[in-house]
PDB file of C-alpha atoms in Angstrom:
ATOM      1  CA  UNK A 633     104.910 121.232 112.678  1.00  0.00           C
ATOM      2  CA  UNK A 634     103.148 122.066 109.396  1.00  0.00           C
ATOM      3  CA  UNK A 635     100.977 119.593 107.284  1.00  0.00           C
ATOM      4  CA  UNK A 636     103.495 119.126 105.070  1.00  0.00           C
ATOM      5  CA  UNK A 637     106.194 118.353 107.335  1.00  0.00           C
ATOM      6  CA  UNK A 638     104.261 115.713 108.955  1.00  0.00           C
ATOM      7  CA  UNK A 639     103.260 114.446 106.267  1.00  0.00           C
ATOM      8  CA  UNK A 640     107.021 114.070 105.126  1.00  0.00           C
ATOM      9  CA  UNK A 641     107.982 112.775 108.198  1.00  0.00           C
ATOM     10  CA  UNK A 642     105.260 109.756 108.468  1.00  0.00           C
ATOM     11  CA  UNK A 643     105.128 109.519 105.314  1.00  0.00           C
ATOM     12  CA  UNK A 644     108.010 107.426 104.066  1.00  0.00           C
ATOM     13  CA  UNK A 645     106.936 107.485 100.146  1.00  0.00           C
ATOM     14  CA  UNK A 646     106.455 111.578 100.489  1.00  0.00           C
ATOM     15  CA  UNK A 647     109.974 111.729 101.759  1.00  0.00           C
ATOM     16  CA  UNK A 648     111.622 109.261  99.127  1.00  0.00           C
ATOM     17  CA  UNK A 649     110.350 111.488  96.252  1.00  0.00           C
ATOM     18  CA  UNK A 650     111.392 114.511  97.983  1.00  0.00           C
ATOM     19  CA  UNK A 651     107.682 116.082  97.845  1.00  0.00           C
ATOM     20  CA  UNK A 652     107.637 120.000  98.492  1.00  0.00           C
ATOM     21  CA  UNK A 653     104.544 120.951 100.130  1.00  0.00           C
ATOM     22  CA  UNK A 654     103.822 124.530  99.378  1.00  0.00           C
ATOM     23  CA  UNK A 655     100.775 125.443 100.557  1.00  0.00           C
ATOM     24  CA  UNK A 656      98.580 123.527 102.844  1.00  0.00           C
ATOM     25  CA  UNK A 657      95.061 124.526 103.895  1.00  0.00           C
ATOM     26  CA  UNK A 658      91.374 123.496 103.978  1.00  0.00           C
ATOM     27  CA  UNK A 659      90.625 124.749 100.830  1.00  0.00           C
ATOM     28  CA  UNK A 660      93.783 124.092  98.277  1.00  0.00           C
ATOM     29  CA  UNK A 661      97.007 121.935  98.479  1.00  0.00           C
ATOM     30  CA  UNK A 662      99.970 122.344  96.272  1.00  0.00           C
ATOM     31  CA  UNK A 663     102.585 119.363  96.271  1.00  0.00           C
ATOM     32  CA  UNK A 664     105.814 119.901  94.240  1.00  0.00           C
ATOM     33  CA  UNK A 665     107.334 116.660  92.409  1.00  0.00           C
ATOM     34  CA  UNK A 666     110.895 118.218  91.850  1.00  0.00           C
ATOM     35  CA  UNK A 667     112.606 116.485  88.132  1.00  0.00           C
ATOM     36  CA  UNK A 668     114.545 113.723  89.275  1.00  0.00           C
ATOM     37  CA  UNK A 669     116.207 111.235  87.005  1.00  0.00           C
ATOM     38  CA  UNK A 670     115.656 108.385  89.471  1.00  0.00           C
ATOM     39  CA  UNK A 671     112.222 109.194  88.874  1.00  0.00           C
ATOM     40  CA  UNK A 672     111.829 109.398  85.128  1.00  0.00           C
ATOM     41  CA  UNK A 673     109.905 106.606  83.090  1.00  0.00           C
ATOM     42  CA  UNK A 674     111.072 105.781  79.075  1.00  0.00           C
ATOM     43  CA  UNK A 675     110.141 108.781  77.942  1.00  0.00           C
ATOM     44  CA  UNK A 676     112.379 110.614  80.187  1.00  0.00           C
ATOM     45  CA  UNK A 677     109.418 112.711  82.248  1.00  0.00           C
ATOM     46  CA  UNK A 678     108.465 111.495  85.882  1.00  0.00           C
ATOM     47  CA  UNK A 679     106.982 107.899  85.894  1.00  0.00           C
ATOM     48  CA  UNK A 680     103.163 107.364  86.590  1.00  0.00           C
ATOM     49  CA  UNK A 681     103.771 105.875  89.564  1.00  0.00           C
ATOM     50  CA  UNK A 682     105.387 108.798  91.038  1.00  0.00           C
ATOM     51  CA  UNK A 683     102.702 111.585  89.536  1.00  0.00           C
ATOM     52  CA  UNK A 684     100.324 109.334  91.361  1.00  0.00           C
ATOM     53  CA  UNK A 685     102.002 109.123  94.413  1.00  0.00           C
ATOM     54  CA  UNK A 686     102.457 113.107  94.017  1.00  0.00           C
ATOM     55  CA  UNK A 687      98.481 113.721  93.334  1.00  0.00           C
ATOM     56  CA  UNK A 688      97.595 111.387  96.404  1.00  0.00           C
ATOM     57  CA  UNK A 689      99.730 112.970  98.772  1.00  0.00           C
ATOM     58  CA  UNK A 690      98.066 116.634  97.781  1.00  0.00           C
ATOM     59  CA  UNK A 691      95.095 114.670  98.162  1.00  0.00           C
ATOM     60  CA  UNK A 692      95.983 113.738 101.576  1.00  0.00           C
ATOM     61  CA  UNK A 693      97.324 117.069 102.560  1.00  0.00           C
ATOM     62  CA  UNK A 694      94.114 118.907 102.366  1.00  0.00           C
ATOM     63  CA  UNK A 695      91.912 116.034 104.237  1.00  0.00           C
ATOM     64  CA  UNK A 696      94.593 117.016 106.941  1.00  0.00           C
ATOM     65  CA  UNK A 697      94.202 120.709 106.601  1.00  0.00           C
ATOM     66  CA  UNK A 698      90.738 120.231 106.688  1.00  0.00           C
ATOM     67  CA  UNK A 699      90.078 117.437 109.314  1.00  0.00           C
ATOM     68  CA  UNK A 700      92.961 117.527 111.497  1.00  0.00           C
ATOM     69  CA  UNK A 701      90.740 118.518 114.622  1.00  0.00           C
ATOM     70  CA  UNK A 702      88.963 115.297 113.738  1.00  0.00           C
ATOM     71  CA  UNK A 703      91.768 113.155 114.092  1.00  0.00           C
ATOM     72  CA  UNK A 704      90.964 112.204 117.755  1.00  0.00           C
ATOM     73  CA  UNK A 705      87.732 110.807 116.859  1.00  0.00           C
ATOM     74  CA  UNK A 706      88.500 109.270 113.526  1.00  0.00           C
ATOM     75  CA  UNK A 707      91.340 108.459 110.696  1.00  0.00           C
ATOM     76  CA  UNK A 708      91.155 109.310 107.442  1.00  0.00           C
ATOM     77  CA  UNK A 709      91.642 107.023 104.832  1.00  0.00           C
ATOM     78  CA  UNK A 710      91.267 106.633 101.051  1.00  0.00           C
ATOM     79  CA  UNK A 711      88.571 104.964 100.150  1.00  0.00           C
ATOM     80  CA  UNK A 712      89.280 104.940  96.105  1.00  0.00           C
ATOM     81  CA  UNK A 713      91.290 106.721  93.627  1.00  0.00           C
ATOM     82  CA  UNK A 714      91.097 107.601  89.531  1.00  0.00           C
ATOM     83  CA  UNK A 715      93.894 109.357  87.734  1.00  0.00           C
ATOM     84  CA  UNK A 716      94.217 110.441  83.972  1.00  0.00           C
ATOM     85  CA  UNK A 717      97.468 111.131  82.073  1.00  0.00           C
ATOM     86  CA  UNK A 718      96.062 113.992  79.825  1.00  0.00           C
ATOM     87  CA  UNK A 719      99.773 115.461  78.212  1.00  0.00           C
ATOM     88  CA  UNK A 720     103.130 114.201  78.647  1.00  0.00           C
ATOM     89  CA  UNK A 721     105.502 115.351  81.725  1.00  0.00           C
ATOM     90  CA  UNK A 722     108.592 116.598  81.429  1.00  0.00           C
ATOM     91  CA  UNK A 723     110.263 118.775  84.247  1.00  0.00           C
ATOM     92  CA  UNK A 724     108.976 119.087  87.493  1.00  0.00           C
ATOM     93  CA  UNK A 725     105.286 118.927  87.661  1.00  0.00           C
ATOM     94  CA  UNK A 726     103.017 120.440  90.358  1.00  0.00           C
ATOM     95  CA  UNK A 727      99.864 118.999  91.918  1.00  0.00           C
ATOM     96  CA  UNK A 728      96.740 120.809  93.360  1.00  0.00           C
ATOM     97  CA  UNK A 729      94.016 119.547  95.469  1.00  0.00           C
ATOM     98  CA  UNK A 730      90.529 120.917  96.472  1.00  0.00           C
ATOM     99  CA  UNK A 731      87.964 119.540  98.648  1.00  0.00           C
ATOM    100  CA  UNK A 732      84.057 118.061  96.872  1.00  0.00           C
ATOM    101  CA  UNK A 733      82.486 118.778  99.551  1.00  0.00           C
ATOM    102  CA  UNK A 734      81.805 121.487 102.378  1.00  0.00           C
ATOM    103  CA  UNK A 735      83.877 120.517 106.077  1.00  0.00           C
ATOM    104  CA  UNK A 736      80.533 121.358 107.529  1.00  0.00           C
ATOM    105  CA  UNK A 737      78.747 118.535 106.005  1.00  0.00           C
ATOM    106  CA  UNK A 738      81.554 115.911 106.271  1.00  0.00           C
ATOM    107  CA  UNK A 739      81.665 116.529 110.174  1.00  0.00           C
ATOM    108  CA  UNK A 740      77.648 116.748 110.332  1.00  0.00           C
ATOM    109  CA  UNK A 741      77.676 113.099 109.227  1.00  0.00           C
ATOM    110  CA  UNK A 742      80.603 112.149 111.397  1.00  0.00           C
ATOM    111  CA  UNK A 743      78.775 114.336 114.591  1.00  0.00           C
ATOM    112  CA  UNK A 744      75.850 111.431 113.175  1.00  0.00           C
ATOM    113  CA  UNK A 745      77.482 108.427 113.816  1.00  0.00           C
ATOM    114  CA  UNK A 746      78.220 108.194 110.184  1.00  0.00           C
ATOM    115  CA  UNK A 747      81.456 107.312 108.062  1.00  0.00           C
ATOM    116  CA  UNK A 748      81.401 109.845 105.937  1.00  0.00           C
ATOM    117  CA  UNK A 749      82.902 109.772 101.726  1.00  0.00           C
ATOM    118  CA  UNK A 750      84.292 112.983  99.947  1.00  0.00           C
ATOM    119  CA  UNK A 751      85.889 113.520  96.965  1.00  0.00           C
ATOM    120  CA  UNK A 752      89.247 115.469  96.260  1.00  0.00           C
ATOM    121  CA  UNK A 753      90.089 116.565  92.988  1.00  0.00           C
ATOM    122  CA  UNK A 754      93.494 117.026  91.852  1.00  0.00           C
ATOM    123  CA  UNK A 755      95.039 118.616  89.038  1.00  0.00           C
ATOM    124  CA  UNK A 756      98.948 117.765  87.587  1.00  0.00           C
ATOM    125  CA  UNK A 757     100.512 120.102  86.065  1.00  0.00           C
ATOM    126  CA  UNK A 758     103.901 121.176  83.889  1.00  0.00           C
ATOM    127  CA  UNK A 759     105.861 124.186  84.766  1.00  0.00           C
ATOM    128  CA  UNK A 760     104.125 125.965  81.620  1.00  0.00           C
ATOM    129  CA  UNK A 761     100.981 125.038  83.031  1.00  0.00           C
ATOM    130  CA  UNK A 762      99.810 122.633  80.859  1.00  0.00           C
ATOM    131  CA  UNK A 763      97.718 119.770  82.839  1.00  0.00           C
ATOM    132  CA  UNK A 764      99.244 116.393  82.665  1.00  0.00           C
ATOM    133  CA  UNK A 765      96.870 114.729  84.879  1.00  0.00           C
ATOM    134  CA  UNK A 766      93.906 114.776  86.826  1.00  0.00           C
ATOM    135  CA  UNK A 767      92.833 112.722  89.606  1.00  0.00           C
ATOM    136  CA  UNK A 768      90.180 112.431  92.056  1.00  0.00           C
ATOM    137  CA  UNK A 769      90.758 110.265  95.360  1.00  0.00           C
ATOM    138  CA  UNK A 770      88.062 109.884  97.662  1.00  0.00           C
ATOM    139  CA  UNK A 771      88.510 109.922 101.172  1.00  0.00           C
ATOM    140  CA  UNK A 772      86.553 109.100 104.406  1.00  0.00           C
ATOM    141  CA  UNK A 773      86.895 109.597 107.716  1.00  0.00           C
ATOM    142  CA  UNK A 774      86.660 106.279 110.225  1.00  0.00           C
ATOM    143  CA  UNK A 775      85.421 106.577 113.088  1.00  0.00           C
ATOM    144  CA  UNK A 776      87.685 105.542 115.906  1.00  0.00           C
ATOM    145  CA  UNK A 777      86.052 102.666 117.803  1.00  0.00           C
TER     146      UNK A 777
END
């Protein structure tokens, strides 16, 4: 099973939206938000709430490209997220997601005893590849008990 179809499969919000996961690895995800007129907000582009849920779920998709051997030893979990609506959406829109910091380092503090804090950054975009949004969650990984 790929990243993104786990994620769409335990991931009831992922799967309501219809998210296309197109690429999934440790160093970029890309997370489709197909137009959908269930979706839209007054202005006829997809609502805030959904772009949101869109960037998160990249977000998400690359701490479990890039931590799923972790997963027996600790869950990941967002810590903290900031998003800005820099253009209007229209269409589908597209989000991307690279890690702040270096695997290594993240599972260096882990091996330490440590709970470790990383940032993902996250860029919306159009179709014409304008940006519509940026976002940055961050994530850390809890150690199991």
């Amino acid at each position: 099973m790929t990243v993104g179809e786990m994620l769409v499969a335990t991931v009831p919000m992922a799967r309501t939206l219809n998210l296309e996961f197109l690429e999934t690895t440790p160093k970029r995800a890309v997370v489709r938000l197909p137009d959908q007129a269930d979706y839209h907000n007054h202005v006829g582009g997809p609502h805030a709430g959904a772009m949101f849920t869109l960037a998160e779920s990249a977000s998400g998709a690359i701490v479990i490209a890039a931590f799923g051997d972790q997963m027996s030893r600790a869950v990941p979990l967002a810590v903290r997220a900031e998003i800005g609506y820099k253009k209007l959406a229209m269409g589908e829109v597209t989000a991307t997601a690279t890690l702040g910091r270096p695997i290594a380092d993240v599972v260096a503090e882990l091996d330490a005893g440590e709970r470790p804090e990383f940032p993902v950054a996250i860029e919306i975009r159009r179709a014409d590849g304008a940006v519509t949004g940026e976002m940055t969650v961050v994530w850390t990984l809890r150690p199991n008990s």
